[in-house]
PDB file of C-alpha atoms in Angstrom:
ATOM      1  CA  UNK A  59      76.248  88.092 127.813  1.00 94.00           C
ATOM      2  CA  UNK A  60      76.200  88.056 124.145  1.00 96.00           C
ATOM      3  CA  UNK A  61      79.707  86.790 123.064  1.00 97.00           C
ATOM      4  CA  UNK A  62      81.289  86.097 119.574  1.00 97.00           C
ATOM      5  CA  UNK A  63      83.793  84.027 119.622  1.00 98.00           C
ATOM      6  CA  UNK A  64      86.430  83.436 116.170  1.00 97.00           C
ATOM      7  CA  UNK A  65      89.118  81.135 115.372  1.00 97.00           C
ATOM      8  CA  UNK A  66      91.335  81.241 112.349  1.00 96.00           C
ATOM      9  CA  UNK A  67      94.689  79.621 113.282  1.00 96.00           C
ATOM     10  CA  UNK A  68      94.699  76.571 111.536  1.00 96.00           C
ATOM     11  CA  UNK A  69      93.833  75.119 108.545  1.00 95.00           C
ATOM     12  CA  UNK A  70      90.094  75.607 110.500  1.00 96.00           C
ATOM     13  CA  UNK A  71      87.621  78.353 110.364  1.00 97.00           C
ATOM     14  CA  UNK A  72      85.074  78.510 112.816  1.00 97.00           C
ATOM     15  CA  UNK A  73      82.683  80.938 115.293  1.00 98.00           C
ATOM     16  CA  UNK A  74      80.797  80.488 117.870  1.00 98.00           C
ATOM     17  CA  UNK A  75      78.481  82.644 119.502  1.00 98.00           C
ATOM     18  CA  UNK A  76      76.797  82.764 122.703  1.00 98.00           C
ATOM     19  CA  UNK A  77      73.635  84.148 123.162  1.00 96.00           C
ATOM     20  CA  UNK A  78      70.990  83.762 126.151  1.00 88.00           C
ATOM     21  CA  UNK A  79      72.394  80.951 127.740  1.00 88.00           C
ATOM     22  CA  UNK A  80      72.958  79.404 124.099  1.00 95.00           C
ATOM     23  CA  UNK A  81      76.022  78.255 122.197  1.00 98.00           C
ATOM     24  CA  UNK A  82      76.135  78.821 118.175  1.00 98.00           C
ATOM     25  CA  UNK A  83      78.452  77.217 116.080  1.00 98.00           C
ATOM     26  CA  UNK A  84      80.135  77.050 112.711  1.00 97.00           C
ATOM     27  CA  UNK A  85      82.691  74.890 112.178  1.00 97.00           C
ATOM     28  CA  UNK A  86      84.852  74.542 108.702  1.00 96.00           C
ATOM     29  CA  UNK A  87      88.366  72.950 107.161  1.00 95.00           C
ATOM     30  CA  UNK A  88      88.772  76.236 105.370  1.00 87.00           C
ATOM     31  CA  UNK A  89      92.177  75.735 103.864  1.00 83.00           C
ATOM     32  CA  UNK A  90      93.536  78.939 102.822  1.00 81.00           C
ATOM     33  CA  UNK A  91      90.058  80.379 102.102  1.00 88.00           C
ATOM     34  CA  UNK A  92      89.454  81.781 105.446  1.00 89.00           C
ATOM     35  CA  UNK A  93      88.872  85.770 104.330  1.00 87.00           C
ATOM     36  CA  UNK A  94      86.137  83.824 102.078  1.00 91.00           C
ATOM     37  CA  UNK A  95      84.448  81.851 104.881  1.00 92.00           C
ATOM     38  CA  UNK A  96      84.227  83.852 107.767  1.00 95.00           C
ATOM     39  CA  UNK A  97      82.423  86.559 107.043  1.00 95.00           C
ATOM     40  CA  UNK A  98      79.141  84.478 106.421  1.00 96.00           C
ATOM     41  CA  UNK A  99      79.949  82.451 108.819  1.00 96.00           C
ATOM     42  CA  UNK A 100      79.768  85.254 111.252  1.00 97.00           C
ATOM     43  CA  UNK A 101      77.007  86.854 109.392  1.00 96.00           C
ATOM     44  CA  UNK A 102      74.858  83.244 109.220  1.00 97.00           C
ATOM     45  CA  UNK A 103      75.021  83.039 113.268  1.00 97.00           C
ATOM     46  CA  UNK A 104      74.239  86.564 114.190  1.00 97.00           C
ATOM     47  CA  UNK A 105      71.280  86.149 111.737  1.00 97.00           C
ATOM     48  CA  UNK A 106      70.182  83.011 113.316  1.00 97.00           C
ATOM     49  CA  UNK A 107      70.289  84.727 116.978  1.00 97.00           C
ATOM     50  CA  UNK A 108      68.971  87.958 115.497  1.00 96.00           C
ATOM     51  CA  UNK A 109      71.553  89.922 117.200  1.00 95.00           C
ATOM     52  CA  UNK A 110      72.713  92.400 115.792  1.00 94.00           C
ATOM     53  CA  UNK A 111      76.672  93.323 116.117  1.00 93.00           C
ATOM     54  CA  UNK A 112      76.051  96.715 118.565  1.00 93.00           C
ATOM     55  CA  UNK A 113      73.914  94.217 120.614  1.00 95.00           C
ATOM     56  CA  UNK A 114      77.547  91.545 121.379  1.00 95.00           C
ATOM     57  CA  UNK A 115      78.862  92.628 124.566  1.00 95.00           C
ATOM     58  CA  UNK A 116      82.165  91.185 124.155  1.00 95.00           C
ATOM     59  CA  UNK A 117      84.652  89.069 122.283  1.00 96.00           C
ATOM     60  CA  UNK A 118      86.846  85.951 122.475  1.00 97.00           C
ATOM     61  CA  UNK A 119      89.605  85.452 119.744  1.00 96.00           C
ATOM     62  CA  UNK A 120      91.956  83.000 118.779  1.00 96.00           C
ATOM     63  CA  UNK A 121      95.091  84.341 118.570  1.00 96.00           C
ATOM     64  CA  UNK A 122      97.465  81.108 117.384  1.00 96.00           C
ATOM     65  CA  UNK A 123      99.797  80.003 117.489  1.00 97.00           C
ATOM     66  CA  UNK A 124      99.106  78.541 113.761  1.00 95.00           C
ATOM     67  CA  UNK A 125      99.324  80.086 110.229  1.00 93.00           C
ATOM     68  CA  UNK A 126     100.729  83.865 110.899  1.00 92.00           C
ATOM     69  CA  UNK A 127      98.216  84.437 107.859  1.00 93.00           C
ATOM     70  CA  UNK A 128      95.259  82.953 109.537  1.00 93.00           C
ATOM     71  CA  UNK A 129      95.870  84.190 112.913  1.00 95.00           C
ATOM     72  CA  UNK A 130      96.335  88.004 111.513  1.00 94.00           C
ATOM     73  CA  UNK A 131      92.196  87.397 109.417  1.00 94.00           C
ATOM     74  CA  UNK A 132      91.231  86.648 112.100  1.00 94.00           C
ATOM     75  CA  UNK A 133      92.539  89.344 114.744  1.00 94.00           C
ATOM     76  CA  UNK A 134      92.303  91.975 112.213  1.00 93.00           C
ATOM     77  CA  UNK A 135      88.479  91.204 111.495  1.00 93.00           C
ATOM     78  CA  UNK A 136      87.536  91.267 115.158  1.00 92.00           C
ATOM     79  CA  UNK A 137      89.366  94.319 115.955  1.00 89.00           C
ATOM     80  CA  UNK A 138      87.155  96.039 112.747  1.00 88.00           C
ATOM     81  CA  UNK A 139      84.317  95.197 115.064  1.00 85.00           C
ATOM     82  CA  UNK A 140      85.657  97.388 117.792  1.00 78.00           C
ATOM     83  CA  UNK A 141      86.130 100.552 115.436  1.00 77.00           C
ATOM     84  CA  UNK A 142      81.819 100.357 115.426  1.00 78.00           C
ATOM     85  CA  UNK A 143      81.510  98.986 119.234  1.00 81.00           C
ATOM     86  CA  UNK A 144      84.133  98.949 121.305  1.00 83.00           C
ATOM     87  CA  UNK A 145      83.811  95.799 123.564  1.00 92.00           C
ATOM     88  CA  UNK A 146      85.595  93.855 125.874  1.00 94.00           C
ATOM     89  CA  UNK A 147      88.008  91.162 124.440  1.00 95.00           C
ATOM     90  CA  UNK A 148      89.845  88.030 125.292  1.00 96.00           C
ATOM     91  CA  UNK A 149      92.284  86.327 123.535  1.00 96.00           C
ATOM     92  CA  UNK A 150      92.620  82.657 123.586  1.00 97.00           C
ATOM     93  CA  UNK A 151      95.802  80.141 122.643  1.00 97.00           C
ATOM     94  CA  UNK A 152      94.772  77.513 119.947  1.00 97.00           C
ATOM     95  CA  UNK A 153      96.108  74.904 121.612  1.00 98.00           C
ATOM     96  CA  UNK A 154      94.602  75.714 124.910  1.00 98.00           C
ATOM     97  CA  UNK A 155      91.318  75.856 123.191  1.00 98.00           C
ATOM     98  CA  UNK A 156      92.334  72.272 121.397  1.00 98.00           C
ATOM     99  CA  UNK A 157      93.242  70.669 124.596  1.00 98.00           C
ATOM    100  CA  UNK A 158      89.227  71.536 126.395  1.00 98.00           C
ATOM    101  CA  UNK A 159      87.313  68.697 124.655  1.00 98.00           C
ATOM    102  CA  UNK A 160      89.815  66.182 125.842  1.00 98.00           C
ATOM    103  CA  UNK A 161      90.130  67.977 129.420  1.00 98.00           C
ATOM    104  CA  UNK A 162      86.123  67.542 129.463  1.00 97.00           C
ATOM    105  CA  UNK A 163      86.321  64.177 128.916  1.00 97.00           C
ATOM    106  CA  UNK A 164      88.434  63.648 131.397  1.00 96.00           C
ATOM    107  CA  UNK A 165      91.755  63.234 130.816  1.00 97.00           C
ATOM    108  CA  UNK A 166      93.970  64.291 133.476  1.00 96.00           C
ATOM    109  CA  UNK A 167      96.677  66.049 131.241  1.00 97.00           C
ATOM    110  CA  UNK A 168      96.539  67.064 127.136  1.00 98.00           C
ATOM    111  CA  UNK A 169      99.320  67.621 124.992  1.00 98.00           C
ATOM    112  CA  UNK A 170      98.486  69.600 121.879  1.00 98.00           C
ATOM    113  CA  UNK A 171     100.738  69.756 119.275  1.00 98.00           C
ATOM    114  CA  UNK A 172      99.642  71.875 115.867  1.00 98.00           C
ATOM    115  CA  UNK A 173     101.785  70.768 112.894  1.00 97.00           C
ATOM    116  CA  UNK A 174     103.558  74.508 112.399  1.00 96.00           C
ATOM    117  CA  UNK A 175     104.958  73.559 108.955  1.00 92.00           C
ATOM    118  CA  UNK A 176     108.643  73.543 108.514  1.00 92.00           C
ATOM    119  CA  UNK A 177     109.559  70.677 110.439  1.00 96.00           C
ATOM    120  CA  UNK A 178     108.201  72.006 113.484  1.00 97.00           C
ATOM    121  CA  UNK A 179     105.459  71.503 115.910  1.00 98.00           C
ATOM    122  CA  UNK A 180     103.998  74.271 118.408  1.00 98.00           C
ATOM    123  CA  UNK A 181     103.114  72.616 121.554  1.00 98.00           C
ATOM    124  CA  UNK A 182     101.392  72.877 125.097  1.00 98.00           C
ATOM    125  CA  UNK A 183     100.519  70.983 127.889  1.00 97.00           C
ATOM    126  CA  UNK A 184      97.454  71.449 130.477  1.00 97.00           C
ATOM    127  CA  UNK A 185      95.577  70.041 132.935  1.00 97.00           C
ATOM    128  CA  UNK A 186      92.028  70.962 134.663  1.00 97.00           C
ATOM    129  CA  UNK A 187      91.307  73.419 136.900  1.00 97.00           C
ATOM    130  CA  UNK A 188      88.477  73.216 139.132  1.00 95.00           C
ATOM    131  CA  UNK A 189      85.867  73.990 136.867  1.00 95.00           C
ATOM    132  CA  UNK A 190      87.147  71.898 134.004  1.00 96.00           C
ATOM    133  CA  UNK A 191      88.783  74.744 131.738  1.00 97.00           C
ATOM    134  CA  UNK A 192      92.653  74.582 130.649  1.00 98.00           C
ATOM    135  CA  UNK A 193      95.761  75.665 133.391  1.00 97.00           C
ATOM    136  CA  UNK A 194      98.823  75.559 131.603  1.00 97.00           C
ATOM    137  CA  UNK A 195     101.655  72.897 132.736  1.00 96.00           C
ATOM    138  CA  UNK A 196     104.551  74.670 130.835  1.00 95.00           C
ATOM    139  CA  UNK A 197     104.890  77.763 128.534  1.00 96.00           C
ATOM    140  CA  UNK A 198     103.885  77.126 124.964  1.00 97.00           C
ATOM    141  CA  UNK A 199     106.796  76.732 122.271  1.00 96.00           C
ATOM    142  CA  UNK A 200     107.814  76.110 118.629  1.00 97.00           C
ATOM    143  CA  UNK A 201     110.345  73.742 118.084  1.00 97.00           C
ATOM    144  CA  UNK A 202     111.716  70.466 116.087  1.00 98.00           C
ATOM    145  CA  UNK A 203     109.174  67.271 117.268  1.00 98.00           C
ATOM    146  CA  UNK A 204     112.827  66.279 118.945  1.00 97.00           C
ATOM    147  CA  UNK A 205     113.471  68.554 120.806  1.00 95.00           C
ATOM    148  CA  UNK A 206     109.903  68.688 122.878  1.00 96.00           C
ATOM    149  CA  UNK A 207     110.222  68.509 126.668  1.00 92.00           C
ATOM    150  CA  UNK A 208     110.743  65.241 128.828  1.00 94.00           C
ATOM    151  CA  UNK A 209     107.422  64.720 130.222  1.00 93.00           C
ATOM    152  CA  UNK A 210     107.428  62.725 133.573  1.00 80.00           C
ATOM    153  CA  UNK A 211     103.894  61.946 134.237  1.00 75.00           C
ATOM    154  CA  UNK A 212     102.620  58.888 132.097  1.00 78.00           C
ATOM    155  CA  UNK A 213      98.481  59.656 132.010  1.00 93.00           C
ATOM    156  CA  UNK A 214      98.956  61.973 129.058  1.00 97.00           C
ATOM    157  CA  UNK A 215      96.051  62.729 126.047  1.00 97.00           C
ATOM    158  CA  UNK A 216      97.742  63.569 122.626  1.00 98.00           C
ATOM    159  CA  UNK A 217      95.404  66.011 120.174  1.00 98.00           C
ATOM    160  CA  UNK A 218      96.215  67.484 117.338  1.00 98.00           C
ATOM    161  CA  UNK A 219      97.826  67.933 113.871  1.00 98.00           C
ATOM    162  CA  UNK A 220     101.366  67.587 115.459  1.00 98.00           C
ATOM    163  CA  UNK A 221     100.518  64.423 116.518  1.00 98.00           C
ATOM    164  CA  UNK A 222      99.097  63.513 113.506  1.00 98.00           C
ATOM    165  CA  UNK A 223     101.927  64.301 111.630  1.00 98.00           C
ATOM    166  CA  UNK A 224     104.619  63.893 113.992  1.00 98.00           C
ATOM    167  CA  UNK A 225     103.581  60.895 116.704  1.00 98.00           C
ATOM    168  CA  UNK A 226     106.590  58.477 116.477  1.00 97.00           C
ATOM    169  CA  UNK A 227     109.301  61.983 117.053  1.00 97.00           C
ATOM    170  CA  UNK A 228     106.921  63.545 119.916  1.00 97.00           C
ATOM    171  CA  UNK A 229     106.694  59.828 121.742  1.00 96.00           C
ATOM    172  CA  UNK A 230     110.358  59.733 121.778  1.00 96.00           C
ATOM    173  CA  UNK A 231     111.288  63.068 122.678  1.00 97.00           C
ATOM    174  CA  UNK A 232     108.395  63.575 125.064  1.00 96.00           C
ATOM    175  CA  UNK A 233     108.464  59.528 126.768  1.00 95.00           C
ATOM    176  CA  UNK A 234     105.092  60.074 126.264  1.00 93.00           C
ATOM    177  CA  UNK A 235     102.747  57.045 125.685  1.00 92.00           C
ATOM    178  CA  UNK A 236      99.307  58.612 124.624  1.00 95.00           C
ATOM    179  CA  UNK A 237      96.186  57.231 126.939  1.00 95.00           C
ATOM    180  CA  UNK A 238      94.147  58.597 123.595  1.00 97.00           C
ATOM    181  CA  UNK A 239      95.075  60.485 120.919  1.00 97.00           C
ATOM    182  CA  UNK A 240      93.315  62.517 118.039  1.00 98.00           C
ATOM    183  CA  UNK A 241      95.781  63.358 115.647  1.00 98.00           C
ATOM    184  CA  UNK A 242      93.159  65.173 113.558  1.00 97.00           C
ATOM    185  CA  UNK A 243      91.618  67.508 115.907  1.00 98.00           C
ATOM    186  CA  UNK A 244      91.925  71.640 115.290  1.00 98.00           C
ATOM    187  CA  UNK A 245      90.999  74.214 117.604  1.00 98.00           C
ATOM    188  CA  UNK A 246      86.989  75.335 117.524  1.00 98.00           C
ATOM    189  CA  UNK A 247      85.650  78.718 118.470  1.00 98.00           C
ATOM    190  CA  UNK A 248      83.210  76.935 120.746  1.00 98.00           C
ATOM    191  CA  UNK A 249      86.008  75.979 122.724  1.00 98.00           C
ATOM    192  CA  UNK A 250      87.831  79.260 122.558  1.00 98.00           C
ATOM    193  CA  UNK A 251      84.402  80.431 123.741  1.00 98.00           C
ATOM    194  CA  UNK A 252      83.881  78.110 126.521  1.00 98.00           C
ATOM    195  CA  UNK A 253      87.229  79.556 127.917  1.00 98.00           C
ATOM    196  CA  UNK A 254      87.162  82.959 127.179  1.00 97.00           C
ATOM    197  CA  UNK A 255      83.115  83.589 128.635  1.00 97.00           C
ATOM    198  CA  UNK A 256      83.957  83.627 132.234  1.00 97.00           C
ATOM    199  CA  UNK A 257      87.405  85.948 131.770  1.00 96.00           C
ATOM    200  CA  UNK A 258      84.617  88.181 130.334  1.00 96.00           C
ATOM    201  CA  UNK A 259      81.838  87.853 133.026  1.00 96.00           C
ATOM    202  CA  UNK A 260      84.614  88.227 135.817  1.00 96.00           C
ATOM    203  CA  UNK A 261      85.703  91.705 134.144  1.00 96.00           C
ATOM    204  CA  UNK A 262      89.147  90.542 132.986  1.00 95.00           C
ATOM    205  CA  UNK A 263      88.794  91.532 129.229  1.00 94.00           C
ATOM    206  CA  UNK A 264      90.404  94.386 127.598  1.00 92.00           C
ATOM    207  CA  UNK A 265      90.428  96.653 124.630  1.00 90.00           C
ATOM    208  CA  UNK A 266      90.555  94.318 121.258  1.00 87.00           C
ATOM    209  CA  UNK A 267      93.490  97.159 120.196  1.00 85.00           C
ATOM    210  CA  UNK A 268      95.801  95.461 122.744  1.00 88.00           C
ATOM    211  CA  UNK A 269      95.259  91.665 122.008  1.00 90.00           C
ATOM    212  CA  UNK A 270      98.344  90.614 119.968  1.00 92.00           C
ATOM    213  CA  UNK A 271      98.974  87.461 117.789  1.00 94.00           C
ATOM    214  CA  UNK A 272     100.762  84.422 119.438  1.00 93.00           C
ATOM    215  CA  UNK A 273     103.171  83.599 117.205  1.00 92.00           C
ATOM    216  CA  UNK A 274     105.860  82.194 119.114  1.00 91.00           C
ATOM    217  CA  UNK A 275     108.234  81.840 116.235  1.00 81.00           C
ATOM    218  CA  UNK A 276     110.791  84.470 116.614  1.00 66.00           C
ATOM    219  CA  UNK A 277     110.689  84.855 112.601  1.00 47.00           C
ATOM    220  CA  UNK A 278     107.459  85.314 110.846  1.00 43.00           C
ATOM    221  CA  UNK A 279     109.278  84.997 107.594  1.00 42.00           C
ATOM    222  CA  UNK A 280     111.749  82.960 106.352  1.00 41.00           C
ATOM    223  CA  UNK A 281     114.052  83.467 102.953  1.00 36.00           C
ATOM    224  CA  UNK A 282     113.163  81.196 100.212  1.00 39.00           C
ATOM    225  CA  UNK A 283     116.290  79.837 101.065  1.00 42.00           C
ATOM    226  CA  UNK A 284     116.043  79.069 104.540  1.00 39.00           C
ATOM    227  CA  UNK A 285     112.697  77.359 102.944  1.00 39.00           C
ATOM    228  CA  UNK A 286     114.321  75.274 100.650  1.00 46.00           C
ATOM    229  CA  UNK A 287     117.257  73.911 103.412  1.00 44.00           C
ATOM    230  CA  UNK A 288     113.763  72.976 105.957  1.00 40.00           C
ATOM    231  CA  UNK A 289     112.246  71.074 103.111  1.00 42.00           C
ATOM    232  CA  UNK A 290     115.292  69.323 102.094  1.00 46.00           C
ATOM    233  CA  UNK A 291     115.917  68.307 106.314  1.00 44.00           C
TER     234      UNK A 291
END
């Protein structure tokens, strides 16, 4: 199958696409300058497979949770696709796709924490299934580095900006004492990819009109003064 595969989320812009047996990649820190990087980036990699877009038979997306700005450039460019080809689709978490390099490598459970601004982390924790690829151990959520789950097993991996930003909060809420941790790391295409290919090749995708952002904020906005009260926390 020819594949694309976006992620705009984070604070990361990158694509992947797979193409006879073959894995593509672009990978950038794009800021807030993703509407100006992706489209090349996309372009660049079907030019260097010579595909052209009628010839993708399907797509994965990243679909957050991260910046509600990113995650909508991203969505909303792959479902322009569909209005020329409509193909099946996939839509991926960001932190599941985060937590697959660690999973790889094998660590026997990942919690990935993206920094979500505001005081607040979004989180999720997985484990392998039997071919290697994320299985979620609880549902995904937004919420103060505190007030993160009690975790009960101690072989945990930590990755992500969370971390990064928030390690000493999500050790104490958590109990968590990180086996190896890369507060740096942002979710990759490639990865989204690597998850989303076999949904596609079993026949579970769907129409790109009916894959939705994962937000899991409740409000995508808040007041500038609601704002101001987080920052001053």
């Amino acid at each position: 199958m020819n594949v694309l595969a976006l992620d705009t989320a984070t604070e990361a812009c990158s694509a992947a696409l797979a193409v006879d047996g073959r894995v593509l990649a672009r990978f950038e820190v794009a800021g807030r300058s993703h509407t100006e990087k992706m489209v090349p980036m996309v372009q660049a990699l079907m030019a260097e497979a010579g595909l052209a877009f009628a010839q993708l038979d399907g797509y994965v997306c990243g679909i957050g949770p991260g910046s509600f700005a990113g995650v909508r450039i991203g969505l909303g460019f792959m479902k322009g696709l569909a209005l020329a080809a409509d193909r099946p689709a996939v839509g991926i978490s960001s932190l599941e796709a985060m937590a697959l390099p660690a999973l790889r490598a094998g660590a026997p459970r990942v919690l990935a924490a993206i920094d979500a601004r505001m005081n607040e982390v979004y989180v999720g924790g997985y484990a392998a299934d039997a071919e290697g690829l994320p299985v979620a151990l609880f549902d995904e959520r937004v919420g103060a580095p505190a007030a993160m789950p009690r975790l009960s097993e101690d072989e945990w991996h930590g990755v992500g900006t969370g971390w990064g930003r928030y390690e000493a909060e999500l050790r104490a809420a958590t109990g968590i004492v990180p086996r190896a941790l890369n507060g740096e790391a942002l979710p990759r295409a490639e990865d989204a990819l690597a998850i989303g290919l076999p949904r596609l090749q079993r026949g579970d995708g769907q129409s790109l009109d009916r894959l939705v952002p994962r937000y899991l904020r409740n409000n995508v906005a808040l007041t500038l003064v609601e704002q101001q009260a987080l920052r001053r926390r």
